[in-house]
Structure formats: structure tokens, C-alpha cells
mmCIF file of C-alpha atoms in Angstrom:
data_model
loop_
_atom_site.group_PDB
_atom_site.id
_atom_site.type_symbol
_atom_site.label_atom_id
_atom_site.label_comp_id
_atom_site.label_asym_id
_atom_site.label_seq_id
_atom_site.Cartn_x
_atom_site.Cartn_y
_atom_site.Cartn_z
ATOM 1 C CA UNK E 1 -123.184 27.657 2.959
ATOM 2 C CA UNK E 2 -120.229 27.451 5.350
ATOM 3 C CA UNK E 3 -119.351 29.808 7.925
ATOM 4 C CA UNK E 4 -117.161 32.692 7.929
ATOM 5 C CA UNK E 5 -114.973 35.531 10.077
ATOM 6 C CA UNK E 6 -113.285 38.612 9.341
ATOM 7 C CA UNK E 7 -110.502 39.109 11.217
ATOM 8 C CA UNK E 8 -109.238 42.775 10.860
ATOM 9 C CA UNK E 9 -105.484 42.767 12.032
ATOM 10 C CA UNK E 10 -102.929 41.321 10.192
ATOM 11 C CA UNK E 11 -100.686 41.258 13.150
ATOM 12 C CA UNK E 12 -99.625 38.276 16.498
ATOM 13 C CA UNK E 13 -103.351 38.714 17.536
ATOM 14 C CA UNK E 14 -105.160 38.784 14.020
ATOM 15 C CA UNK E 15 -103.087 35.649 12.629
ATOM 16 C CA UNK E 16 -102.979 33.657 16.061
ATOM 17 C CA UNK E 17 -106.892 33.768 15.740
ATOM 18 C CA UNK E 18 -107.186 32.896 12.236
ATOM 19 C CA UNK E 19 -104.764 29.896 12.859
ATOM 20 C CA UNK E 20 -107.295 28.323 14.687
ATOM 21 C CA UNK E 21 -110.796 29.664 12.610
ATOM 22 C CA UNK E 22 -109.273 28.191 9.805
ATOM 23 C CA UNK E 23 -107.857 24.549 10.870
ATOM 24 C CA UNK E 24 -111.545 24.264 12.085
ATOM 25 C CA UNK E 25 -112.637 24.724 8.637
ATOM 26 C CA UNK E 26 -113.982 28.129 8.646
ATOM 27 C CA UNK E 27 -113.636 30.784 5.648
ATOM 28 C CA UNK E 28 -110.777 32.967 7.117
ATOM 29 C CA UNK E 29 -110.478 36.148 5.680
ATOM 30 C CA UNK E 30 -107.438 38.617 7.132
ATOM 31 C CA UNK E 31 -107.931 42.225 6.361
ATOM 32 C CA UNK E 32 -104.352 44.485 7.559
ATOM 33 C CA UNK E 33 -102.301 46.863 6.247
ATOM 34 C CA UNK E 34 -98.710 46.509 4.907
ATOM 35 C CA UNK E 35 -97.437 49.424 7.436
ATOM 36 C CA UNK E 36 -97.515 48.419 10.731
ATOM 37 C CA UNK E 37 -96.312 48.761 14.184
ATOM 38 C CA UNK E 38 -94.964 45.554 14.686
ATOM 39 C CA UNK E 39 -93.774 45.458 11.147
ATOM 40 C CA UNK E 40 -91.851 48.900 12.034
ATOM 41 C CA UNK E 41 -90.177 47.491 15.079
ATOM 42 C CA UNK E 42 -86.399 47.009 14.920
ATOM 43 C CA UNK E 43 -86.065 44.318 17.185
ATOM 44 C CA UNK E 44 -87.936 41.799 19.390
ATOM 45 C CA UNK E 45 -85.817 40.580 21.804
ATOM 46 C CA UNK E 46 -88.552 39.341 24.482
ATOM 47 C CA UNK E 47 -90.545 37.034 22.759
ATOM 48 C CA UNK E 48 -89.944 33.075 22.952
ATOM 49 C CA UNK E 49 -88.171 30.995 20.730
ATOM 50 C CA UNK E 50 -85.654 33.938 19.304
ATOM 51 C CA UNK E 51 -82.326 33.910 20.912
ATOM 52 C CA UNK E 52 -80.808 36.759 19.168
ATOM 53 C CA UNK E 53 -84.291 38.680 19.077
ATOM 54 C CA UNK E 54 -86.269 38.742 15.531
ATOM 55 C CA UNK E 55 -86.967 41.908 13.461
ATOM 56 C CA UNK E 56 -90.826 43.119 13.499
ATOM 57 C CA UNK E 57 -90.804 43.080 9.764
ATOM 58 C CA UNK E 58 -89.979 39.684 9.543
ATOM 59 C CA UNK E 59 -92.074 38.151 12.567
ATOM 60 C CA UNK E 60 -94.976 40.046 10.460
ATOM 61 C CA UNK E 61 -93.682 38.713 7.428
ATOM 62 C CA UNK E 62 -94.009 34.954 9.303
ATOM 63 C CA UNK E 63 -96.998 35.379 10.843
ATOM 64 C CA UNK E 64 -98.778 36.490 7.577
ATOM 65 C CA UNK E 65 -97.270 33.444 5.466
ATOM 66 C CA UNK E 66 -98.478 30.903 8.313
ATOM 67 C CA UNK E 67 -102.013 31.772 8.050
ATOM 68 C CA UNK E 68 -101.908 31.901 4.108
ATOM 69 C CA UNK E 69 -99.910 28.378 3.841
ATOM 70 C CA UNK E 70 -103.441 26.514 6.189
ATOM 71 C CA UNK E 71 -105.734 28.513 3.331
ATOM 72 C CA UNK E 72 -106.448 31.595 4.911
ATOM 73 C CA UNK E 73 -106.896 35.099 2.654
ATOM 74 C CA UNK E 74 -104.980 37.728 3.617
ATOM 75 C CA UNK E 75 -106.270 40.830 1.654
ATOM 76 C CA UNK E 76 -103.800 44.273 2.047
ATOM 77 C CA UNK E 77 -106.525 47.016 2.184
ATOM 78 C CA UNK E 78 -107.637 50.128 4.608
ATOM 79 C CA UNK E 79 -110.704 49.153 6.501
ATOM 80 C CA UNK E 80 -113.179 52.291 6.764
ATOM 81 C CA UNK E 81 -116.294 51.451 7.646
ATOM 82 C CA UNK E 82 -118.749 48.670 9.807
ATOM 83 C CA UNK E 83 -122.050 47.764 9.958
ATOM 84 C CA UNK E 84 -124.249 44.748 10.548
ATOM 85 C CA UNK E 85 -127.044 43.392 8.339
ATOM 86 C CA UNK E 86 -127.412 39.784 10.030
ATOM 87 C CA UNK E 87 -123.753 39.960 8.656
ATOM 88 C CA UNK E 88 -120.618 41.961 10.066
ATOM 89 C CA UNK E 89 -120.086 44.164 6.930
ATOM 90 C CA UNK E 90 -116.589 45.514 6.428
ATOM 91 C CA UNK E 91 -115.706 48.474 4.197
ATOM 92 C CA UNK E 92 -112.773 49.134 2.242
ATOM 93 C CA UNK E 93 -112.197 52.113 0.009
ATOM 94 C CA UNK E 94 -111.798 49.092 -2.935
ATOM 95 C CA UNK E 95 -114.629 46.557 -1.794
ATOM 96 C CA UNK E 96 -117.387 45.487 0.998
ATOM 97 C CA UNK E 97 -116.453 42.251 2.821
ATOM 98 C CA UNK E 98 -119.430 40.297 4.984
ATOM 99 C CA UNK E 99 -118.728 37.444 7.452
ATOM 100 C CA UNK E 100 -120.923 35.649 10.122
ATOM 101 C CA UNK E 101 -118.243 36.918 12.609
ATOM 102 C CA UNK E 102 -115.968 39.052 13.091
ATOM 103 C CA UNK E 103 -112.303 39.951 14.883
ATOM 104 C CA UNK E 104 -110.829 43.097 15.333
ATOM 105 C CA UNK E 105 -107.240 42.866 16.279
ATOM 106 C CA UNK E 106 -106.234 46.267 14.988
ATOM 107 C CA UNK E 107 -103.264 47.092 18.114
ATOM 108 C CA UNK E 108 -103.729 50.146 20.197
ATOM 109 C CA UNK E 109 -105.965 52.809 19.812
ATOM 110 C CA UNK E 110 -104.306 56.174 17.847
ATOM 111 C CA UNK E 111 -103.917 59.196 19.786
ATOM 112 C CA UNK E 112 -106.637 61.665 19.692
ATOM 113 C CA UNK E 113 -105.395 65.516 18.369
ATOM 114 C CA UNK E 114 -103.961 67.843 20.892
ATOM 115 C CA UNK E 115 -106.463 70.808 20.368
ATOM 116 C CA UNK E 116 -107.401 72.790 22.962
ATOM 117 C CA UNK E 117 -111.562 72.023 23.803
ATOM 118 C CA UNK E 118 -111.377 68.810 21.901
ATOM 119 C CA UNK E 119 -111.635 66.802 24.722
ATOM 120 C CA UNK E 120 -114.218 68.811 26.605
ATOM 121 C CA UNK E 121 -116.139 67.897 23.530
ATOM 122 C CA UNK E 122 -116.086 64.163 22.896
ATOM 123 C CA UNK E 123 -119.602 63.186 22.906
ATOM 124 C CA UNK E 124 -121.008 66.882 22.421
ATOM 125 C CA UNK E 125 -120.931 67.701 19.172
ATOM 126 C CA UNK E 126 -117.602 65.104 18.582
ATOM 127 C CA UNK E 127 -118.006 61.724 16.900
ATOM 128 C CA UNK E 128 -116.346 59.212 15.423
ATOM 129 C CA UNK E 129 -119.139 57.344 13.408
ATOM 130 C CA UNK E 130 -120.868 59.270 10.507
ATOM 131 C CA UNK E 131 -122.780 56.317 10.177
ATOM 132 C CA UNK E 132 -124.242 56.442 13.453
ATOM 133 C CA UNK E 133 -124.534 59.766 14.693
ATOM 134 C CA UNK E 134 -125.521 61.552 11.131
ATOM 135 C CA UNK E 135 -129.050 61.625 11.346
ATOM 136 C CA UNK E 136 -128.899 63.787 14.591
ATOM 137 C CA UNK E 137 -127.459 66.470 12.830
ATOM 138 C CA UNK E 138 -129.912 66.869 9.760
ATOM 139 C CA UNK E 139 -130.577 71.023 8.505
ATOM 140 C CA UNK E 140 -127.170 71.436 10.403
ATOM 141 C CA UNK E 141 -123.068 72.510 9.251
ATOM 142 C CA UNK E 142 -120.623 69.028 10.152
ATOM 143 C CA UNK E 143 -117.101 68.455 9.477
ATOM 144 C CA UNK E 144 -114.871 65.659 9.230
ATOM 145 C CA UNK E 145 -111.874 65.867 10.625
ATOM 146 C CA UNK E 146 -109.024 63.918 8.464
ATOM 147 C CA UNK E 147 -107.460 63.580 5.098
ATOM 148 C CA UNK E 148 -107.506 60.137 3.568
ATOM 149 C CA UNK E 149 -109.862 57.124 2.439
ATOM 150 C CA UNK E 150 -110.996 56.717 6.438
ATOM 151 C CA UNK E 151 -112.221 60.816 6.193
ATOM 152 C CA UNK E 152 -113.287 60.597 2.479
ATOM 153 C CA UNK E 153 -115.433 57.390 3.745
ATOM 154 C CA UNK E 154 -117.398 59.521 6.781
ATOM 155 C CA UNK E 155 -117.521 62.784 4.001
ATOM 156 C CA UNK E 156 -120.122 60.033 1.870
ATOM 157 C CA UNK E 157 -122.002 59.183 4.806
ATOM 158 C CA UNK E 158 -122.793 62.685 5.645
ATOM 159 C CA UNK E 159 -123.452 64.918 2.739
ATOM 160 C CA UNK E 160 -126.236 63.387 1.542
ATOM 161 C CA UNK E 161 -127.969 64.312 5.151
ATOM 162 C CA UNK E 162 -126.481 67.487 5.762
ATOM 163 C CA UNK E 163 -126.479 70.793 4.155
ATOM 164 C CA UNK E 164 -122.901 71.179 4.160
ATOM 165 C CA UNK E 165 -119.495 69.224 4.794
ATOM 166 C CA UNK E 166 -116.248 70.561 5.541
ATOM 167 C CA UNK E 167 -113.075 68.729 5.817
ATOM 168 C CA UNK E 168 -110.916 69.837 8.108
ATOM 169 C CA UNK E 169 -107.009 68.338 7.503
ATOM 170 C CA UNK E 170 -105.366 70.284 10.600
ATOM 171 C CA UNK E 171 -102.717 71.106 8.401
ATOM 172 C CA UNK E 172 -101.697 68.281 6.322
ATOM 173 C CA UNK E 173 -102.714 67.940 2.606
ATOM 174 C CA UNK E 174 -105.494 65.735 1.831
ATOM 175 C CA UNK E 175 -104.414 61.998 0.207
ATOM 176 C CA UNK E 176 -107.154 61.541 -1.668
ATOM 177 C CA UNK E 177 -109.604 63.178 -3.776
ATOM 178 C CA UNK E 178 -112.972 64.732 -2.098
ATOM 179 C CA UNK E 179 -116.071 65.257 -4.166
ATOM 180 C CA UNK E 180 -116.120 69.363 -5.623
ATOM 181 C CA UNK E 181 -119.277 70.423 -3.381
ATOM 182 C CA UNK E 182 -116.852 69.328 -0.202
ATOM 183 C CA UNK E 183 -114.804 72.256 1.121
ATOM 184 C CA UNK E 184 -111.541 72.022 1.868
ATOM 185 C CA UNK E 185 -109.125 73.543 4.779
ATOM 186 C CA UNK E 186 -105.844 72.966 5.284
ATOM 187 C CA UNK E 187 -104.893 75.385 7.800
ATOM 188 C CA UNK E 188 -103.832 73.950 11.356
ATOM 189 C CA UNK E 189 -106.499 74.251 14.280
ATOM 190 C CA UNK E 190 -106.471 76.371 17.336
ATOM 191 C CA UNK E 191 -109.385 75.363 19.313
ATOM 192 C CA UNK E 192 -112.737 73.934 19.459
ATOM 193 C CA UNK E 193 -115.443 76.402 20.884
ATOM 194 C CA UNK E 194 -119.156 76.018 22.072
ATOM 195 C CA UNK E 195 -121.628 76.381 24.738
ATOM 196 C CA UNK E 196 -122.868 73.101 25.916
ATOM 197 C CA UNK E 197 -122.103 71.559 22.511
ATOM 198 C CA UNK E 198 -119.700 72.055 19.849
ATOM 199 C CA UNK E 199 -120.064 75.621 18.111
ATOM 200 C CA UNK E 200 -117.167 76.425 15.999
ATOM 201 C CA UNK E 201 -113.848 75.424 15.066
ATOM 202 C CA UNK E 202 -110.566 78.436 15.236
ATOM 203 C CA UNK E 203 -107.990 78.092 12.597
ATOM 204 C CA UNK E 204 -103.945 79.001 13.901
ATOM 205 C CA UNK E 205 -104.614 82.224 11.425
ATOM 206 C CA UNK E 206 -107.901 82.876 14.024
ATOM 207 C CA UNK E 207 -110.487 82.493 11.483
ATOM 208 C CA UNK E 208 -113.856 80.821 12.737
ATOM 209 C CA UNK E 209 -115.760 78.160 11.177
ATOM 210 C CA UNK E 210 -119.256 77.569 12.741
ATOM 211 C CA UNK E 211 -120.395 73.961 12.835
ATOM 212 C CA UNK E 212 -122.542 71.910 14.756
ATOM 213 C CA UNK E 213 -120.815 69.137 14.811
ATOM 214 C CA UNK E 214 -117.463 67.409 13.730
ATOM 215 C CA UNK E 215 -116.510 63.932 12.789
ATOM 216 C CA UNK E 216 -113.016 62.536 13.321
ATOM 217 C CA UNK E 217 -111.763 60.627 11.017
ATOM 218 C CA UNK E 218 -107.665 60.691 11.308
ATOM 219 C CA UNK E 219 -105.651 58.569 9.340
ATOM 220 C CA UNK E 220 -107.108 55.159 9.715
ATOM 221 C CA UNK E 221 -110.008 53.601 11.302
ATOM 222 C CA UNK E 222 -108.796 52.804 14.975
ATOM 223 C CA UNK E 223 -109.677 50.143 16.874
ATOM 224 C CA UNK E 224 -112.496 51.854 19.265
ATOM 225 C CA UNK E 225 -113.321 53.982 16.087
ATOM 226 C CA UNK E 226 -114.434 50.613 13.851
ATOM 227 C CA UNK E 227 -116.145 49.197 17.047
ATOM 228 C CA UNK E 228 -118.191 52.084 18.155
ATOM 229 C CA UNK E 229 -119.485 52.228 14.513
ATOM 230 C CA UNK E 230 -121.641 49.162 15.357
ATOM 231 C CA UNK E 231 -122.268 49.875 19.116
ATOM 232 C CA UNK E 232 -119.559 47.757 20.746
ATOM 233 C CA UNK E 233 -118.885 49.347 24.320
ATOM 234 C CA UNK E 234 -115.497 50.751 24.641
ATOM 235 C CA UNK E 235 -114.002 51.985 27.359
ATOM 236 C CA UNK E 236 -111.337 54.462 27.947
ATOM 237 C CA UNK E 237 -109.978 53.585 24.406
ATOM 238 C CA UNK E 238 -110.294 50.307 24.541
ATOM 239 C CA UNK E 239 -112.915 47.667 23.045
ATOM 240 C CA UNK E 240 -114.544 46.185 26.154
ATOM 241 C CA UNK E 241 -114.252 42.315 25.950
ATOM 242 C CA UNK E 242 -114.657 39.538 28.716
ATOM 243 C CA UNK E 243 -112.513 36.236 29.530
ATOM 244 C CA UNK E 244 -113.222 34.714 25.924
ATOM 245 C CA UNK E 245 -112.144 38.139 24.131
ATOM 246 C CA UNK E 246 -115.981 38.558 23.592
ATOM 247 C CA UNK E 247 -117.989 42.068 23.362
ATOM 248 C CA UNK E 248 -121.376 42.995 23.777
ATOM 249 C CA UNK E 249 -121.969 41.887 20.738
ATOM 250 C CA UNK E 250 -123.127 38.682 19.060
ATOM 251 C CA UNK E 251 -120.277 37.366 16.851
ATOM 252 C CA UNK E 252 -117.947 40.132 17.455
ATOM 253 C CA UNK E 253 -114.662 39.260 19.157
ATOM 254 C CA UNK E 254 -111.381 41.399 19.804
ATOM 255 C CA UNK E 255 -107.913 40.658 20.968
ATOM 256 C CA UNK E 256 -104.467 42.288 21.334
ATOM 257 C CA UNK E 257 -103.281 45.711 22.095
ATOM 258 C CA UNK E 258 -106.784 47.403 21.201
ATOM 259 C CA UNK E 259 -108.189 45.521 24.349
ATOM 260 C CA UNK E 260 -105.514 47.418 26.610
ATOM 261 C CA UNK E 261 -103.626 46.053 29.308
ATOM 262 C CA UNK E 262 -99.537 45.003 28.497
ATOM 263 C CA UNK E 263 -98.562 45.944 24.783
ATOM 264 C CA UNK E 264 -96.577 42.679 24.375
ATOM 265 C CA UNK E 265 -96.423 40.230 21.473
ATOM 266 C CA UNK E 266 -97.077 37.077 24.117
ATOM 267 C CA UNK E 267 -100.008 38.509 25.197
ATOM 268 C CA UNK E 268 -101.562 39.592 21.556
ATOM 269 C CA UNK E 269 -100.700 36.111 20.460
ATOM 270 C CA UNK E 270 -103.138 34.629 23.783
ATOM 271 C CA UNK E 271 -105.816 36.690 22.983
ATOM 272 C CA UNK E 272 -105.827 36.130 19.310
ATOM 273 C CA UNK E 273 -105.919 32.402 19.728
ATOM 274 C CA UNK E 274 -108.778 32.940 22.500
ATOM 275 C CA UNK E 275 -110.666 34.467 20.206
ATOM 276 C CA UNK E 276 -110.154 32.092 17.682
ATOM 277 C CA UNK E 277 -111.353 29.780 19.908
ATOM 278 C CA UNK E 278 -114.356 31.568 20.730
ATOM 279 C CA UNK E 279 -115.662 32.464 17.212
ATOM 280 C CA UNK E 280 -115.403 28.483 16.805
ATOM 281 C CA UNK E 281 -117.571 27.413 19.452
ATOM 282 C CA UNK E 282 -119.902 30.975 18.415
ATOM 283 C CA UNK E 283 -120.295 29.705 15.202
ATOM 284 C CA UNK E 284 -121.263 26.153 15.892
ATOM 285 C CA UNK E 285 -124.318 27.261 17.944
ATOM 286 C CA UNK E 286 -125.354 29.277 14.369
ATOM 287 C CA UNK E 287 -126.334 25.956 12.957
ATOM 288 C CA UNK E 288 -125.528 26.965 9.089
#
């Protein structure tokens, strides 16, 4: 059976990596969205090789026909979930993808929500992995912060293990469906209140909602988000990686903006191809 990567990141650090996975004859699957940062970026006027500049639509347009034209699958879906079974398994809201190693080049972490308390609760009662972090909060009131396939995603992980779920959409309306038994807010929120851990949530109307816990799970998987899931060290919202873009982790690379330091194409487009690199030489010692 030959050997295989996952690179999530359709973008310069995703494709530069799978450039070089896939001349050295390993299954290359790209998993990215069709919206984009780079793809929404007027003009690119510091990158090499474009005198008059090149629009990000059509630099992502370029990159993504590159890697398919050398045989490499590029697959337009939402990634939602991570684990590892002796495999890096990656979850879509359509299908479950598994790979001997994996890439996330996903660009810079999302903001975290401007509530008031939130941030005095990260790590008290505030997670971002249902998957992980559910079974500490069995006989007690969660919810999951979001509104689309990433929160409906961490909504299966927990209800099953918890007496009750609320989503929480901090007020936005949901973009998906959420099973009946799941109860839904819309209103905006105030503040997040507790002791030593998290205790309630207030609404902008000052209503209270008591939970132990809460799950964020805001648009779509972010970088740190996806990495944390499978016990990657992050740091400062960042994915912690050395010199060869390589984390804690066996077989789990990362490259580009998500890694911090300057946001630049030139830079994305190093990283990617030293983690390409990397997952070459990784997968050679695996001896399949």
C-alpha cells in the first residue's frame, strides 16, 4: 500500500508542499475551501515574478491547477474534525479522509469573540475540542458556541455524553440544521461569568444561562483549533513547529501563516515546500 498525506490548505503553503509529496510519488490529497484570504486579496504586488502585481484569486486559481496537473486531489470541503487511529483522520461534514501524514496549512488563526470574561476563561470551563475535553464534563450543562457544520460537528460529539447541549450563535442565525433535542439561542452575548471556572453565560437582553462549560466552535475549524484536537502544542495561536515545519507530533507537519511570524506569500510558499520535504523523508523511515 503506498503512502499518503493530507494537506489541509489549499493555499501558497498547502500547494508548495504538495508539489513536492507528490513528484516523490506520494498520494496527495488537498483539502481547502473555495473562500479564502488569499483568494479575496485584490492585489499582490510583492511577490516575485509579477511585474504588475497578480490578483489573489488568480494566484489561488494557479496554485490549485499546478498541484492537480502533477496528480494531486484537490477536494473543496470544510474540515471539522481530527483524530488519530495509527492514521491522521480528517473530518468533513460530507466524508472522513485518513492519511499516514498530515499538513495543516490553514493561514492565520481566526480571532477569538470580544466578550467580556471570555478570555479569563480559556482553559476553565472554555474549549475548543469536544472531542477531547467531553468526557470531563459528563452529568454536566455544555454549549457550543457557533452556527455552522464546524459547531454542528462539536454538538455530535457532545450530546451523547452530556445531559444537555445548547448552541449558542451570538447573534447570527444558524447555517445549518441542529438535531430537535439541541436548543437554540440566537440572542447576542454579554458576558461569561463564574467562580474559578465557567458558570454561566449573559445574553445582551440579561438573561442567564448556567453551564459548566462551553465549546467554541466559530465559523470554521482554525488552524490551532484542528491541531489542539489531536494534542499538537500551540502557542499563543500558533501551531508550534521546529526548523523542518515539524510538531510534537509524529507525521504531523504545518506551514504558513498558522505558524506565525511575517504573513507573506514568500514565506508560506518556504514553509510549505519544507514541509513537503519533511513528510518525504518522515515517510520513508515508515517502511510501507
Amino acid at each position: 500500500m503506498g503512502k499518503s498525506v493530507i494537506i489541509i490548505g489549499g493555499g501558497p503553503a498547502g500547494i508548495s508542499a504538495s508539489l513536492y509529496t507528490i513528484r516523490a510519488g506520494i498520494d496527495t490529497t488537498v483539502i481547502t475551501q473555495k473562500n479564502t484570504a488569499l483568494k479575496n486579496a485584490e492585489n499582490i504586488q510583492n511577490y516575485y515574478g509579477f511585474v504588475g502585481g497578480i490578483s489573489g484569486e488568480e494566484l489561488f486559481e494557479n496554485g490549485i491547477a499546478s498541484c492537480e496537473k502533477i496528480g494531486g486531489k484537490v477536494i473543496y470541503e470544510e474540515v471539522v474534525g481530527l483524530t488519530f487511529d495509527g492514521q491522521y483522520v480528517v473530518e468533513t461534514p460530507e466524508n472522513t479522509y485518513k492519511a499516514d501524514a498530515l499538513i495543516i496549512a490553514t493561514g492565520s488563526q481566526r480571532a477569538t469573540p470580544k466578550i467580556k470574561g471570555f478570555a479569563d476563561f480559556e482553559g476553565k470551563g472554555i474549549s475548543y475540542c469536544a472531542v477531547c475535553d467531553a468526557f470531563f464534563y459528563r452529568g454536566k450543562d455544555v454549549a457550543v458556541l457557533g452556527s455552522g457544520d464546524y459547531a454542528l460537528h462539536e454538538v455530535n460529539a457532545l450530546k451523547d455524553l452530556v445531559p444537555k447541549v445548547v448552541l449558542i450563535t451570538n447573534g447570527v442565525e444558524p447555517t445549518t440544521t441542529f438535531p430537535e433535542n439541541v436548543e437554540v439561542i440566537t440572542k447576542k452575548v454579554k458576558e461569561i461569568k463564574g467562580e474559578n471556572t465557567v458558570g454561566s453565560v449573559v445574553f445582551d437582553d440579561d438573561t442567564e444561562l448556567n453551564v459548566s462549560g462551553i465549546f467554541v466552535a466559530m465559523g470554521v475549524a482554525g488552524s490551532t483549533g484542528l491541531a489542539k484536537k489531536i494534542g499538537a502544542v500551540t502557542e499563543n495561536n500558533k501551531i508550534a513547529v521546529n526548523e523542518k515545519m515539524a510538531t510534537n507530533l509524529n507525521g504531523l507537519y504545518s506551514a504558513g501563516d498558522c505558524t506565525g511570524g511575517l504573513l507573506q506569500v514568500s514565506k508560506a510558499v518556504y514553509e510549505g515546500a519544507v514541509a513537503g520535504t519533511e513528510v518525504v523523508k518522515y515517510l520513508k523511515t515508515l517502511g510501507k
